[in-house]
Coordinates of C-alpha atoms in Angstrom, one line a residue:
E1 CA 0.3 -0.1 -0.1
V2 CA 1.0 4.1 0.1
W3 CA 0.7 6.5 2.6
A4 CA -1.0 9.8 1.6
P5 CA -0.4 12.7 3.9
T6 CA -3.8 14.3 2.7
R7 CA -7.1 13.3 1.2
F8 CA -5.9 15.6 -1.6
V9 CA -2.7 13.6 -2.6
Q10 CA -4.7 10.6 -1.7
S11 CA -7.2 11.4 -4.5
M12 CA -4.7 12.1 -7.1
L13 CA -2.4 8.8 -6.3
A14 CA -5.7 6.6 -6.4
R15 CA -6.8 7.3 -9.6
K16 CA -2.8 6.7 -10.6
L17 CA -1.6 3.3 -9.0
N18 CA -3.3 -0.1 -8.8
R19 CA -2.6 -0.7 -5.2
P20 CA -4.7 0.5 -2.3
V21 CA -3.8 4.3 -1.3
V22 CA -4.5 5.0 3.1
H23 CA -4.5 8.3 3.7
M24 CA -2.4 8.5 6.6
P25 CA -1.9 12.3 8.7
L26 CA 1.0 13.2 9.5
Q27 CA 1.7 14.6 13.2
L28 CA 1.3 17.9 13.7
T29 CA 1.8 18.6 17.3
F30 CA 4.6 20.3 18.7
A31 CA 5.2 22.7 21.5
A32 CA 5.4 26.7 20.6
P33 CA 8.5 27.7 21.2
Q34 CA 9.6 30.5 23.7
P35 CA 8.3 34.1 22.2
V36 CA 11.5 35.9 20.7
A37 CA 11.4 40.0 20.1
R38 CA 10.2 41.9 16.6
A39 CA 13.4 43.3 16.6
R40 CA 15.5 39.3 16.2
W41 CA 14.6 39.8 12.5
G42 CA 14.1 44.3 12.1
L43 CA 9.7 43.3 12.2
P44 CA 8.1 46.8 12.9
E45 CA 6.8 47.4 16.5
G46 CA 3.2 48.6 16.5
A47 CA 2.8 47.2 12.5
F48 CA -0.3 44.1 12.5
L49 CA 1.7 41.7 10.0
Y50 CA 0.8 39.0 7.6
Y51 CA 3.4 36.4 7.4
F52 CA 4.4 34.3 4.5
A53 CA 6.9 32.0 4.0
F54 CA 8.2 29.5 0.7
D55 CA 11.3 27.4 -0.6
F56 CA 12.4 28.8 -4.1
L57 CA 13.1 25.3 -4.8
S58 CA 9.0 24.3 -4.2
F59 CA 8.6 26.2 -7.6
V60 CA 8.0 29.6 -7.0
E61 CA 4.9 30.0 -9.3
R62 CA 3.1 27.6 -7.0
K63 CA 3.7 29.8 -3.9
N64 CA 2.7 33.2 -5.9
P65 CA 3.9 35.1 -3.4
L66 CA 3.5 38.4 -6.0
G67 CA -0.2 37.1 -5.7
L68 CA 0.8 37.9 -2.0
V69 CA 1.7 41.3 -2.4
R70 CA -0.6 42.5 -5.2
A71 CA -3.3 41.8 -2.6
F72 CA -1.8 43.6 0.1
H73 CA -1.6 46.5 -2.3
V74 CA -5.7 45.9 -3.0
A75 CA -6.0 46.2 0.5
F76 CA -4.2 49.0 2.1
G77 CA -4.7 51.2 -1.6
E78 CA -2.2 54.2 -2.6
A79 CA -1.5 54.3 1.3
A80 CA -0.2 50.8 1.9
S81 CA 3.7 52.1 2.3
Q82 CA 2.0 54.8 5.5
A83 CA -0.1 51.6 6.5
K84 CA 0.1 50.3 9.9
A85 CA 0.3 47.0 8.8
R86 CA 3.3 44.7 6.3
L87 CA 3.9 41.6 4.7
V88 CA 6.8 39.7 6.3
I89 CA 7.9 37.4 3.8
K90 CA 10.7 34.3 4.5
T91 CA 12.6 33.0 1.9
L92 CA 14.5 29.9 1.3
N93 CA 16.9 28.7 -1.1
A94 CA 17.0 32.4 -2.2
D95 CA 20.6 31.8 -3.9
K96 CA 19.3 28.7 -6.1
A97 CA 16.4 30.3 -7.9
N98 CA 16.2 30.4 -11.1
A99 CA 15.9 33.5 -13.3
R100 CA 12.3 33.8 -12.9
G101 CA 13.0 33.8 -9.3
R102 CA 15.8 36.0 -8.8
D103 CA 13.0 38.7 -10.5
I104 CA 10.7 37.8 -8.1
L105 CA 12.9 38.2 -5.3
D106 CA 14.2 41.7 -6.5
A107 CA 10.7 42.6 -6.4
L108 CA 10.0 41.7 -3.4
R109 CA 13.2 43.5 -1.7
A110 CA 11.8 46.4 -4.0
D111 CA 8.8 46.9 -2.2
P112 CA 8.6 49.3 1.2
C113 CA 5.5 47.1 2.1
V114 CA 7.8 44.3 2.6
V115 CA 9.8 42.4 5.4
L116 CA 12.2 40.2 3.6
V117 CA 13.8 37.6 5.9
D118 CA 15.9 35.7 3.5
E119 CA 17.8 33.6 6.2
T120 CA 18.2 30.2 6.7
L121 CA 16.8 29.6 10.1
S122 CA 16.5 26.8 13.1
R123 CA 13.2 24.7 13.3
E124 CA 13.0 27.3 16.4
E125 CA 13.3 30.2 15.4
T126 CA 11.1 29.5 12.5
L127 CA 8.1 29.0 14.6
Q128 CA 9.9 32.1 16.7
L129 CA 9.0 34.3 13.7
M130 CA 6.1 33.0 12.7
I131 CA 4.4 33.7 16.7
C132 CA 5.9 37.8 16.6
C133 CA 3.4 38.1 13.2
D134 CA -0.1 38.6 13.6
A135 CA -1.7 36.6 10.8
V136 CA -0.4 34.1 8.8
T137 CA -1.7 33.8 4.8
S138 CA -1.0 32.2 1.5
L139 CA -2.6 32.6 -1.7
H140 CA -0.7 29.4 -3.0
R141 CA -2.1 27.8 -6.5
S142 CA -1.6 23.9 -4.5
E143 CA -0.4 22.6 -1.9
G144 CA -0.1 18.9 -1.3
L145 CA -0.1 19.5 2.4
G146 CA -0.2 23.0 3.8
L147 CA 2.6 22.9 6.3
L148 CA 2.5 26.2 6.6
I149 CA -1.8 26.4 7.5
A150 CA -1.4 24.1 10.1
E151 CA 1.8 25.0 12.0
A152 CA -0.1 28.4 12.0
M153 CA -3.0 26.8 13.7
Q154 CA -1.5 24.9 15.9
L155 CA -0.2 28.5 17.3
G156 CA -3.5 30.2 17.1
K157 CA -2.9 32.1 14.7
P158 CA -5.9 33.6 12.5
V159 CA -5.3 32.5 8.4
I160 CA -5.9 33.6 5.1
A161 CA -5.7 31.2 2.4
T162 CA -6.6 29.8 -1.1
D163 CA -9.4 27.6 -0.8
Y164 CA -8.1 25.2 -3.0
S165 CA -6.2 21.8 -2.5
A166 CA -4.5 20.1 0.8
T167 CA -5.4 23.2 2.5
T168 CA -9.2 22.9 3.1
E169 CA -9.0 20.0 4.6
L170 CA -8.1 22.2 7.6
L171 CA -9.0 25.5 6.4
S172 CA -13.0 26.9 6.3
H173 CA -15.3 29.5 6.9
E174 CA -15.2 28.0 11.1
T175 CA -12.2 27.8 10.8
G176 CA -10.4 30.8 9.1
W177 CA -10.5 32.9 5.8
P178 CA -10.7 30.9 2.7
V179 CA -10.2 32.9 -0.4
D180 CA -12.4 32.8 -3.6
F181 CA -10.3 31.1 -6.7
K182 CA -11.3 29.8 -10.3
L183 CA -9.1 26.7 -11.8
V184 CA -6.2 27.8 -14.7
P185 CA -4.2 25.9 -16.9
V186 CA -0.7 25.6 -15.4
G187 CA 1.7 27.3 -18.0
E188 CA 4.7 25.8 -19.1
G189 CA 8.2 26.0 -17.0
E190 CA 5.6 26.8 -14.2
Y191 CA 6.2 23.4 -12.7
P192 CA 6.6 19.7 -14.3
F193 CA 4.3 18.3 -16.8
H194 CA 2.4 21.2 -17.0
Q195 CA 0.4 20.1 -20.0
G196 CA -3.2 19.5 -19.7
Q197 CA -2.7 20.4 -15.5
V198 CA -4.6 23.2 -13.8
W199 CA -4.4 24.7 -10.5
A200 CA -6.2 28.1 -8.4
Q201 CA -5.8 31.3 -9.5
P202 CA -6.8 33.0 -6.5
D203 CA -9.2 36.5 -6.8
E204 CA -6.9 38.9 -5.3
V205 CA -9.3 41.3 -4.8
H206 CA -11.9 38.4 -2.4
A207 CA -7.4 38.5 -0.3

């Protein structure tokens, strides 16, 4: 048999494999570390901080960080840079990003509304950074697991995320703020074996 960590993955594997596919969720309980000061990462005091994290090796188009930035600017309008709110975006493996990834990294660095944390952190530090923030957001196009959402909810953080793929197994209108979407074709170069595949295009205005 094959074990699948989410029902989203289970449903896909079951269509392709001639053997039992068992839903075997990951163990998601953990002890929250001691909080640290926002100054540890240069985060502004007194601002409402929306947190997102992604790995440049996890296909940046799927993670859709620029969609999140656009949604932030829609929400706060022309006064976004003066608003008492910021996006905190934690990245990993930026030094290994391809040309498209480097363009996205440059755009994140240039946006005054984004606090970019581009460094390798320990497991404890990663959770401490999330604890420093007020809400967690993800305008992903697809997630097989959605560990960021699970960790945020375990820490008691409000979550705003695309209402598609594995994260829907945790996030609903009763547990957070799902974001509307439409399914669109996966573009060439955005993900392996893109032909005939679709994923979510989150509604940035709704977000």
